[in-house]
């Protein structure tokens, strides 16, 4: 059954205006519909699990601002905290109390000892890399194919997220001298890590990895993989940087580290955070061992700064969000993720569409390929045309998925039974649509 077409005139008109003044009409490539076709929906408002676009259509949101909105849209208590902070002024360029409180909250919930706030995940990983180089006096950075760490020059080699969606091998504009110092390895490949350390161990400043990749779809680390990275770095005097910008306070209360490091008894030298910790406003952070962080200005020589870093409104939103992120919140998110992941898998199986559902903690994604995905090469075997058909069938039935087969699906604690039901109803139709174009 085909639902009546939804009006899109206003989104189309805004998109035309946007394209005239902004490259591609979007301020971040992942928002474009290039990989699935059609016009991105311009959203007017969000409440709980729901988005309303400028044409008045409603959607269950399975993007949640790319994972940032752990509690859903316009959570009343977060809104109240933000409104109160705004009423006191929006930025002072001085230290403030909310920064200290958020720093204490994060240090209390993670294995890091000191933290520095920035405004985006990109800044967090960029600063962590600089600090690792400054601390070790070495230049080489090891990363993994399909892991996305923001649009940092040296980290844009074989990256995930939009770089994967648009099949961009690297990007023009990054000098060879930046990526020459970046070694890219296949994810989950211990032997490759051992080989590279055997060959270049004394030149490697750090290994950076997504704690559990979510930017090529969700690819959990094989058991012991992160522990192996931590041990190998320690043995060679390199630093282990665990990028939890996506997984932090999202995969679970303690992030991905809560699922492996906390259980196995190791901790990263540096970690990066963003998304959830900003509560929907621009806030991110990097932190780690006190001796390493002590190399940062003004305590040490490695320079790093930001006019709006630790902004009082953003840190207030983050603090309110983390304080509300109780065990019950993660239980709800976990239940919803499990329900939707299982239902998506069943719908695709019933329709005969090759797929794999993968998860780590409360984070999950659906790969449109028949084989288990442990690295980027496997993620790239997806049938993206089938995903595009699936995506549009869901959108037509009021469910907004990420417009790319290479992204995680995100839910929030505001995804109540009505929202879940709406997704469950749409899935069989979308699976059927995918089957019709599937190869
Ligand atoms: C989103 C993301 C980033 C970049 O964060 P921005 O705030 O978009 O700059 C970095 N690392 C990971 C793992 C991410 O998911």
Short mmCIF file of C-alpha atoms and ligand atoms in Angstrom, two decimals:
data_model
loop_
_atom_site.label_atom_id
_atom_site.label_comp_id
_atom_site.label_asym_id
_atom_site.label_seq_id
_atom_site.Cartn_x
_atom_site.Cartn_y
_atom_site.Cartn_z
CA UNK A 1 0.00 0.00 0.00
CA UNK A 2 1.40 3.37 -1.04
CA UNK A 3 0.65 6.21 1.39
CA UNK A 4 -0.71 9.49 -0.01
CA UNK A 5 2.21 11.66 -1.16
CA UNK A 6 3.48 14.11 1.45
CA UNK A 7 3.83 17.75 0.48
CA UNK A 8 7.43 18.86 -0.01
CA UNK A 9 6.99 22.25 -1.72
CA UNK A 10 8.41 24.31 1.14
CA UNK A 11 11.44 22.06 1.64
CA UNK A 12 12.07 22.22 -2.11
CA UNK A 13 11.80 26.00 -2.17
CA UNK A 14 14.18 26.36 0.79
CA UNK A 15 16.59 23.88 -0.75
CA UNK A 16 16.67 25.88 -3.98
CA UNK A 17 17.43 29.06 -2.00
CA UNK A 18 20.03 27.19 0.08
CA UNK A 19 21.81 25.86 -3.00
CA UNK A 20 22.13 29.40 -4.35
CA UNK A 21 24.03 30.56 -1.27
CA UNK A 22 25.59 27.44 0.29
CA UNK A 23 27.57 24.66 -1.44
CA UNK A 24 25.17 21.76 -1.97
CA UNK A 25 22.55 23.62 0.05
CA UNK A 26 23.75 22.12 3.34
CA UNK A 27 26.19 23.06 6.09
CA UNK A 28 27.41 19.50 6.60
CA UNK A 29 27.58 17.03 3.69
CA UNK A 30 25.90 14.19 5.62
CA UNK A 31 22.66 16.19 5.62
CA UNK A 32 22.45 16.12 1.83
CA UNK A 33 20.36 13.47 0.10
CA UNK A 34 22.98 12.88 -2.63
CA UNK A 35 23.36 9.20 -1.70
CA UNK A 36 19.61 8.50 -1.64
CA UNK A 37 18.27 11.11 -4.07
CA UNK A 38 15.61 13.74 -3.48
CA UNK A 39 15.33 16.87 -1.39
CA UNK A 40 16.48 17.06 2.22
CA UNK A 41 13.59 17.88 4.53
CA UNK A 42 13.95 21.26 6.20
CA UNK A 43 12.93 20.78 9.80
CA UNK A 44 10.96 23.43 11.62
CA UNK A 45 10.73 21.88 15.07
CA UNK A 46 11.37 18.79 17.13
CA UNK A 47 9.65 17.38 20.19
CA UNK A 48 10.55 14.12 21.89
CA UNK A 49 11.05 11.49 19.18
CA UNK A 50 9.36 13.56 16.48
CA UNK A 51 10.42 16.07 13.85
CA UNK A 52 8.09 18.43 12.00
CA UNK A 53 9.23 19.77 8.64
CA UNK A 54 8.38 23.11 7.03
CA UNK A 55 5.56 21.48 5.02
CA UNK A 56 3.97 20.21 8.23
CA UNK A 57 4.96 16.54 7.83
CA UNK A 58 5.87 14.62 10.97
CA UNK A 59 8.62 12.03 11.23
CA UNK A 60 9.92 9.69 13.88
CA UNK A 61 13.53 10.81 14.10
CA UNK A 62 16.10 8.00 13.88
CA UNK A 63 19.02 10.42 13.46
CA UNK A 64 18.67 12.39 16.71
CA UNK A 65 21.13 15.06 15.55
CA UNK A 66 23.61 12.29 14.67
CA UNK A 67 23.43 10.83 18.14
CA UNK A 68 23.65 14.04 20.15
CA UNK A 69 20.06 14.01 21.41
CA UNK A 70 20.13 11.21 23.96
CA UNK A 71 16.96 12.55 25.61
CA UNK A 72 15.14 13.48 22.39
CA UNK A 73 14.14 16.90 21.11
CA UNK A 74 13.26 19.82 23.38
CA UNK A 75 13.52 17.90 26.64
CA UNK A 76 11.69 20.20 29.10
CA UNK A 77 14.37 20.17 31.83
CA UNK A 78 17.21 20.70 29.36
CA UNK A 79 15.24 23.52 27.72
CA UNK A 80 14.66 25.13 31.10
CA UNK A 81 18.35 24.96 32.02
CA UNK A 82 19.30 26.47 28.65
CA UNK A 83 16.72 29.26 28.96
CA UNK A 84 17.97 30.14 32.44
CA UNK A 85 21.58 30.20 31.20
CA UNK A 86 20.69 32.38 28.21
CA UNK A 87 18.93 34.82 30.52
CA UNK A 88 22.25 35.30 32.35
CA UNK A 89 24.10 36.13 29.12
CA UNK A 90 25.55 33.86 26.46
CA UNK A 91 29.34 34.18 26.70
CA UNK A 92 31.78 36.02 28.94
CA UNK A 93 35.24 34.99 27.79
CA UNK A 94 36.07 34.12 31.41
CA UNK A 95 35.96 30.88 33.40
CA UNK A 96 32.47 29.92 34.63
CA UNK A 97 30.88 27.51 37.09
CA UNK A 98 29.05 25.28 34.55
CA UNK A 99 32.42 24.42 32.94
CA UNK A 100 33.76 23.16 36.25
CA UNK A 101 30.61 21.19 36.95
CA UNK A 102 30.55 19.56 33.52
CA UNK A 103 34.27 18.77 33.76
CA UNK A 104 33.71 17.13 37.16
CA UNK A 105 30.76 15.16 35.78
CA UNK A 106 32.83 13.87 32.84
CA UNK A 107 35.93 13.11 34.90
CA UNK A 108 33.64 11.31 37.37
CA UNK A 109 32.09 9.11 34.65
CA UNK A 110 35.15 8.28 32.56
CA UNK A 111 38.72 7.11 33.12
CA UNK A 112 40.15 10.55 32.23
CA UNK A 113 41.80 12.74 34.87
CA UNK A 114 41.79 16.15 33.20
CA UNK A 115 39.56 17.54 30.47
CA UNK A 116 39.64 20.55 28.13
CA UNK A 117 36.48 21.80 26.40
CA UNK A 118 36.23 22.76 22.74
CA UNK A 119 33.25 23.43 20.46
CA UNK A 120 33.24 20.46 18.05
CA UNK A 121 34.39 16.88 17.83
CA UNK A 122 36.75 17.91 15.04
CA UNK A 123 38.50 20.33 17.36
CA UNK A 124 38.68 17.64 20.03
CA UNK A 125 40.47 15.07 17.85
CA UNK A 126 42.66 17.72 16.20
CA UNK A 127 43.78 18.95 19.62
CA UNK A 128 44.29 15.43 20.97
CA UNK A 129 46.57 14.61 18.01
CA UNK A 130 48.57 17.79 18.49
CA UNK A 131 48.94 17.03 22.18
CA UNK A 132 50.02 13.45 21.46
CA UNK A 133 52.65 14.72 19.04
CA UNK A 134 53.80 17.41 21.45
CA UNK A 135 53.97 14.97 24.36
CA UNK A 136 55.82 12.19 22.53
CA UNK A 137 57.95 14.36 20.24
CA UNK A 138 56.91 12.06 17.35
CA UNK A 139 54.91 12.77 14.19
CA UNK A 140 53.24 9.62 12.85
CA UNK A 141 49.54 8.99 13.48
CA UNK A 142 47.90 5.59 12.95
CA UNK A 143 44.19 5.49 12.12
CA UNK A 144 41.76 2.92 10.73
CA UNK A 145 39.91 2.91 7.42
CA UNK A 146 36.24 3.79 7.85
CA UNK A 147 36.81 5.59 11.17
CA UNK A 148 35.76 9.23 11.06
CA UNK A 149 37.31 11.70 13.45
CA UNK A 150 35.96 14.97 12.10
CA UNK A 151 37.43 16.93 9.20
CA UNK A 152 40.96 17.20 10.58
CA UNK A 153 43.51 17.38 7.72
CA UNK A 154 45.67 14.48 8.88
CA UNK A 155 42.63 12.31 9.68
CA UNK A 156 40.78 12.64 6.38
CA UNK A 157 42.61 9.68 4.87
CA UNK A 158 40.16 6.81 4.22
CA UNK A 159 37.62 8.27 6.63
CA UNK A 160 34.02 7.22 7.37
CA UNK A 161 30.81 9.28 7.57
CA UNK A 162 30.31 11.64 4.59
CA UNK A 163 33.72 10.69 3.21
CA UNK A 164 32.48 7.08 2.98
CA UNK A 165 28.99 8.01 1.79
CA UNK A 166 30.39 9.95 -1.17
CA UNK A 167 33.24 7.47 -1.83
CA UNK A 168 35.91 10.16 -1.48
CA UNK A 169 39.31 8.44 -1.05
CA UNK A 170 40.82 11.44 0.69
CA UNK A 171 40.13 15.04 -0.08
CA UNK A 172 41.75 17.74 -2.21
CA UNK A 173 43.00 20.62 -0.11
CA UNK A 174 44.89 18.46 2.33
CA UNK A 175 48.63 18.73 1.68
CA UNK A 176 50.45 15.46 1.11
CA UNK A 177 52.68 16.41 4.03
CA UNK A 178 49.62 16.06 6.32
CA UNK A 179 48.53 12.63 5.21
CA UNK A 180 52.09 11.33 4.66
CA UNK A 181 52.34 11.19 8.42
CA UNK A 182 49.07 9.24 8.68
CA UNK A 183 49.14 5.46 8.40
CA UNK A 184 45.76 3.92 7.62
CA UNK A 185 45.12 0.30 8.64
CA UNK A 186 42.14 -2.02 8.19
CA UNK A 187 39.91 -1.93 11.27
CA UNK A 188 39.99 -4.90 13.66
CA UNK A 189 43.27 -6.12 12.14
CA UNK A 190 45.70 -6.87 14.97
CA UNK A 191 48.38 -8.24 12.68
CA UNK A 192 48.42 -4.99 10.69
CA UNK A 193 48.86 -3.04 13.92
CA UNK A 194 51.73 -5.29 15.04
CA UNK A 195 53.44 -4.98 11.66
CA UNK A 196 53.27 -1.21 11.59
CA UNK A 197 54.65 -0.92 15.11
CA UNK A 198 57.44 -3.36 14.26
CA UNK A 199 58.40 -1.17 11.29
CA UNK A 200 57.81 2.36 12.65
CA UNK A 201 57.26 1.96 16.41
CA UNK A 202 59.70 4.70 17.40
CA UNK A 203 58.05 7.26 15.08
CA UNK A 204 54.42 6.69 16.11
CA UNK A 205 52.96 9.44 18.29
CA UNK A 206 49.55 7.85 18.66
CA UNK A 207 46.92 5.43 17.47
CA UNK A 208 43.49 7.03 17.14
CA UNK A 209 40.38 4.91 16.73
CA UNK A 210 36.67 5.27 17.17
CA UNK A 211 36.05 3.38 20.42
CA UNK A 212 33.53 1.45 18.37
CA UNK A 213 33.18 2.70 14.81
CA UNK A 214 29.76 4.19 14.11
CA UNK A 215 30.69 6.23 11.03
CA UNK A 216 30.75 3.31 8.57
CA UNK A 217 27.67 1.86 10.24
CA UNK A 218 28.20 0.18 13.60
CA UNK A 219 31.24 -2.11 13.59
CA UNK A 220 31.97 -3.39 17.09
CA UNK A 221 35.63 -3.92 17.96
CA UNK A 222 36.46 -7.64 18.01
CA UNK A 223 36.94 -8.84 21.59
CA UNK A 224 40.28 -7.57 22.90
CA UNK A 225 41.00 -5.30 19.91
CA UNK A 226 40.94 -2.03 21.87
CA UNK A 227 42.90 -3.66 24.70
CA UNK A 228 45.51 -4.72 22.15
CA UNK A 229 45.79 -1.14 20.89
CA UNK A 230 46.22 0.16 24.44
CA UNK A 231 48.92 -2.45 25.22
CA UNK A 232 50.77 -1.98 21.94
CA UNK A 233 50.88 1.80 22.34
CA UNK A 234 52.12 1.48 25.91
CA UNK A 235 54.87 -0.96 24.84
CA UNK A 236 56.15 1.50 22.22
CA UNK A 237 55.78 4.80 24.05
CA UNK A 238 52.91 5.92 21.81
CA UNK A 239 49.58 7.26 23.08
CA UNK A 240 46.26 5.51 22.61
CA UNK A 241 43.51 7.97 21.68
CA UNK A 242 40.00 6.58 21.95
CA UNK A 243 37.53 8.77 20.03
CA UNK A 244 34.22 8.57 21.86
CA UNK A 245 32.65 11.62 20.21
CA UNK A 246 29.84 9.35 18.99
CA UNK A 247 29.87 6.48 21.51
CA UNK A 248 30.55 8.57 24.64
CA UNK A 249 27.51 8.65 26.97
CA UNK A 250 25.62 7.00 24.07
CA UNK A 251 26.70 3.35 23.61
CA UNK A 252 26.11 3.13 27.36
CA UNK A 253 26.36 5.26 30.49
CA UNK A 254 30.17 4.92 30.38
CA UNK A 255 30.35 4.93 26.60
CA UNK A 256 32.12 2.16 24.71
CA UNK A 257 34.86 2.17 27.37
CA UNK A 258 32.23 0.96 29.84
CA UNK A 259 31.74 -2.10 27.62
CA UNK A 260 35.41 -3.03 27.20
CA UNK A 261 38.09 -1.01 29.08
CA UNK A 262 36.14 -0.84 32.34
CA UNK A 263 35.60 -4.62 32.22
CA UNK A 264 39.07 -5.60 30.98
CA UNK A 265 40.98 -3.13 33.17
CA UNK A 266 42.72 -0.75 30.78
CA UNK A 267 42.22 2.90 29.91
CA UNK A 268 43.08 5.10 26.94
CA UNK A 269 45.77 7.78 27.35
CA UNK A 270 43.47 10.34 25.75
CA UNK A 271 39.76 10.35 24.92
CA UNK A 272 37.57 12.66 22.87
CA UNK A 273 33.91 13.47 23.42
CA UNK A 274 31.21 15.51 21.69
CA UNK A 275 27.63 14.98 20.51
CA UNK A 276 25.74 13.80 23.69
CA UNK A 277 27.92 15.84 26.07
CA UNK A 278 26.75 19.06 24.37
CA UNK A 279 23.06 18.31 24.91
CA UNK A 280 22.27 19.59 21.40
CA UNK A 281 24.55 22.64 21.57
CA UNK A 282 28.14 22.92 20.33
CA UNK A 283 30.33 21.44 23.04
CA UNK A 284 33.03 18.80 22.82
CA UNK A 285 36.06 17.79 24.84
CA UNK A 286 39.32 15.93 24.98
CA UNK A 287 40.96 14.64 28.09
CA UNK A 288 43.07 11.93 29.61
CA UNK A 289 46.10 11.25 31.78
CA UNK A 290 47.00 14.17 34.02
CA UNK A 291 50.67 14.09 32.97
CA UNK A 292 49.76 14.21 29.27
CA UNK A 293 47.12 16.92 29.70
CA UNK A 294 49.65 18.90 31.74
CA UNK A 295 51.49 19.55 28.48
CA UNK A 296 48.67 21.84 27.34
CA UNK A 297 48.92 25.62 27.57
CA UNK A 298 48.89 27.43 29.94
CA UNK A 299 50.30 24.60 32.11
CA UNK A 300 52.59 23.31 29.36
CA UNK A 301 53.93 24.25 25.93
CA UNK A 302 51.33 22.69 23.56
CA UNK A 303 49.04 25.52 22.42
CA UNK A 304 45.29 25.06 22.15
CA UNK A 305 42.53 27.64 22.63
CA UNK A 306 38.96 28.71 21.74
CA UNK A 307 36.89 31.89 22.07
CA UNK A 308 33.70 29.92 22.76
CA UNK A 309 35.31 26.85 24.37
CA UNK A 310 33.34 25.80 27.46
CA UNK A 311 30.58 28.25 26.51
CA UNK A 312 28.25 28.65 29.53
CA UNK A 313 25.05 27.88 27.59
CA UNK A 314 26.53 24.81 25.88
CA UNK A 315 28.10 23.42 29.05
CA UNK A 316 24.82 24.00 30.91
CA UNK A 317 22.94 22.01 28.24
CA UNK A 318 25.53 19.23 28.45
CA UNK A 319 25.44 19.13 32.21
CA UNK A 320 21.63 19.00 32.31
CA UNK A 321 21.69 16.17 29.75
CA UNK A 322 24.32 14.08 31.54
CA UNK A 323 22.60 14.52 34.91
CA UNK A 324 19.35 13.27 33.37
CA UNK A 325 21.12 10.34 31.67
CA UNK A 326 20.27 7.79 34.34
CA UNK A 327 20.35 4.00 34.18
CA UNK A 328 16.64 4.08 33.28
CA UNK A 329 17.38 6.31 30.29
CA UNK A 330 19.95 3.83 28.96
CA UNK A 331 17.60 0.92 29.66
CA UNK A 332 14.87 2.57 27.59
CA UNK A 333 17.23 3.40 24.74
CA UNK A 334 18.62 -0.11 24.81
CA UNK A 335 15.14 -1.63 24.65
CA UNK A 336 14.07 0.60 21.76
CA UNK A 337 17.30 -0.05 19.84
CA UNK A 338 16.92 -3.79 20.31
CA UNK A 339 13.25 -3.72 19.27
CA UNK A 340 13.90 -1.67 16.13
CA UNK A 341 17.05 -3.55 15.16
CA UNK A 342 15.29 -6.90 15.48
CA UNK A 343 12.22 -5.68 13.59
CA UNK A 344 14.31 -4.20 10.77
CA UNK A 345 16.19 -7.48 10.48
CA UNK A 346 12.98 -9.49 10.38
CA UNK A 347 11.33 -7.22 7.80
CA UNK A 348 14.38 -7.43 5.51
CA UNK A 349 14.65 -11.20 5.99
CA UNK A 350 10.95 -11.65 5.15
CA UNK A 351 11.46 -9.59 1.98
CA UNK A 352 14.60 -11.54 1.05
CA UNK A 353 16.95 -8.53 1.26
CA UNK A 354 20.55 -9.41 2.24
CA UNK A 355 21.36 -7.53 5.44
CA UNK A 356 23.16 -7.64 8.79
CA UNK A 357 22.10 -5.80 11.94
CA UNK A 358 25.09 -4.89 14.13
CA UNK A 359 25.17 -3.22 17.53
CA UNK A 360 27.41 -2.11 20.33
CA UNK A 361 25.64 -1.19 23.54
CA UNK A 362 22.64 0.96 22.60
CA UNK A 363 24.05 1.87 19.15
CA UNK A 364 23.01 -0.11 16.10
CA UNK A 365 22.87 -0.02 12.33
CA UNK A 366 21.58 -2.09 9.46
CA UNK A 367 24.03 -3.04 6.70
CA UNK A 368 22.59 -3.86 3.30
CA UNK A 369 25.02 -6.69 2.69
CA UNK A 370 24.94 -10.39 3.47
CA UNK A 371 28.22 -10.70 5.37
CA UNK A 372 29.17 -9.69 8.91
CA UNK A 373 30.97 -6.36 8.77
CA UNK A 374 34.25 -6.16 10.69
CA UNK A 375 35.96 -3.50 8.59
CA UNK A 376 35.42 -0.84 5.95
CA UNK A 377 36.02 -3.18 3.01
CA UNK A 378 33.07 -5.29 4.15
CA UNK A 379 30.91 -2.21 4.81
CA UNK A 380 31.60 -1.12 1.23
CA UNK A 381 29.95 -4.24 -0.20
CA UNK A 382 26.54 -2.75 0.66
CA UNK A 383 23.77 -2.43 -1.90
CA UNK A 384 23.34 1.34 -1.63
CA UNK A 385 20.54 1.41 -4.22
CA UNK A 386 18.51 -0.95 -2.03
CA UNK A 387 19.18 1.33 0.94
CA UNK A 388 18.03 4.39 -1.03
CA UNK A 389 14.71 2.69 -1.82
CA UNK A 390 14.36 1.59 1.80
CA UNK A 391 15.16 5.10 3.05
CA UNK A 392 12.55 6.78 0.86
CA UNK A 393 9.85 4.25 1.67
CA UNK A 394 10.46 4.94 5.37
CA UNK A 395 10.46 8.70 4.80
CA UNK A 396 7.16 8.46 2.89
CA UNK A 397 5.70 6.70 5.93
CA UNK A 398 6.99 9.25 8.43
CA UNK A 399 10.31 7.79 9.59
CA UNK A 400 13.47 9.84 9.11
CA UNK A 401 16.54 7.59 8.79
CA UNK A 402 20.08 8.82 8.08
CA UNK A 403 20.33 9.50 4.31
CA UNK A 404 23.22 7.05 3.93
CA UNK A 405 23.78 3.31 4.33
CA UNK A 406 27.04 4.09 6.17
CA UNK A 407 25.52 5.61 9.29
CA UNK A 408 24.22 4.37 12.63
CA UNK A 409 20.54 4.69 13.52
CA UNK A 410 19.98 6.65 16.72
CA UNK A 411 17.13 6.57 19.19
CA UNK A 412 16.48 8.53 22.37
CA UNK A 413 14.78 8.00 25.71
CA UNK A 414 11.86 9.99 24.23
CA UNK A 415 11.17 7.22 21.70
CA UNK A 416 7.97 6.04 23.34
CA UNK A 417 5.70 3.20 22.29
CA UNK A 418 3.85 5.36 19.74
CA UNK A 419 7.12 6.27 18.00
CA UNK A 420 8.31 2.66 18.03
CA UNK A 421 4.96 1.48 16.66
CA UNK A 422 5.18 3.98 13.78
CA UNK A 423 8.58 2.59 12.80
CA UNK A 424 7.44 -1.03 13.12
CA UNK A 425 4.49 -0.34 10.82
CA UNK A 426 6.69 1.24 8.14
CA UNK A 427 9.44 -1.40 8.09
CA UNK A 428 7.76 -4.18 6.03
CA UNK A 429 6.86 -1.71 3.25
CA UNK A 430 10.38 -0.31 3.16
CA UNK A 431 11.89 -3.81 3.11
CA UNK A 432 9.63 -4.63 0.17
CA UNK A 433 10.76 -1.46 -1.64
CA UNK A 434 14.40 -2.47 -1.06
CA UNK A 435 13.70 -5.97 -2.40
CA UNK A 436 12.28 -4.52 -5.62
CA UNK A 437 15.48 -2.66 -6.52
CA UNK A 438 17.90 -5.07 -4.84
CA UNK A 439 20.55 -6.68 -6.97
C1 LIG B 1 30.88 13.30 14.85
C2 LIG B 1 32.23 12.76 15.10
C3 LIG B 1 33.37 13.57 15.09
C4 LIG B 1 33.35 15.02 14.67
O1 LIG B 1 32.57 15.80 15.51
P1 LIG B 1 32.02 17.22 14.94
O2 LIG B 1 31.37 17.82 16.14
O3 LIG B 1 31.09 16.88 13.83
O4 LIG B 1 33.21 17.97 14.48
C5 LIG B 1 34.58 13.02 15.46
N1 LIG B 1 34.67 11.71 15.80
C6 LIG B 1 33.60 10.91 15.80
C7 LIG B 1 33.76 9.48 16.20
C8 LIG B 1 32.35 11.39 15.43
O5 LIG B 1 31.30 10.57 15.39
#
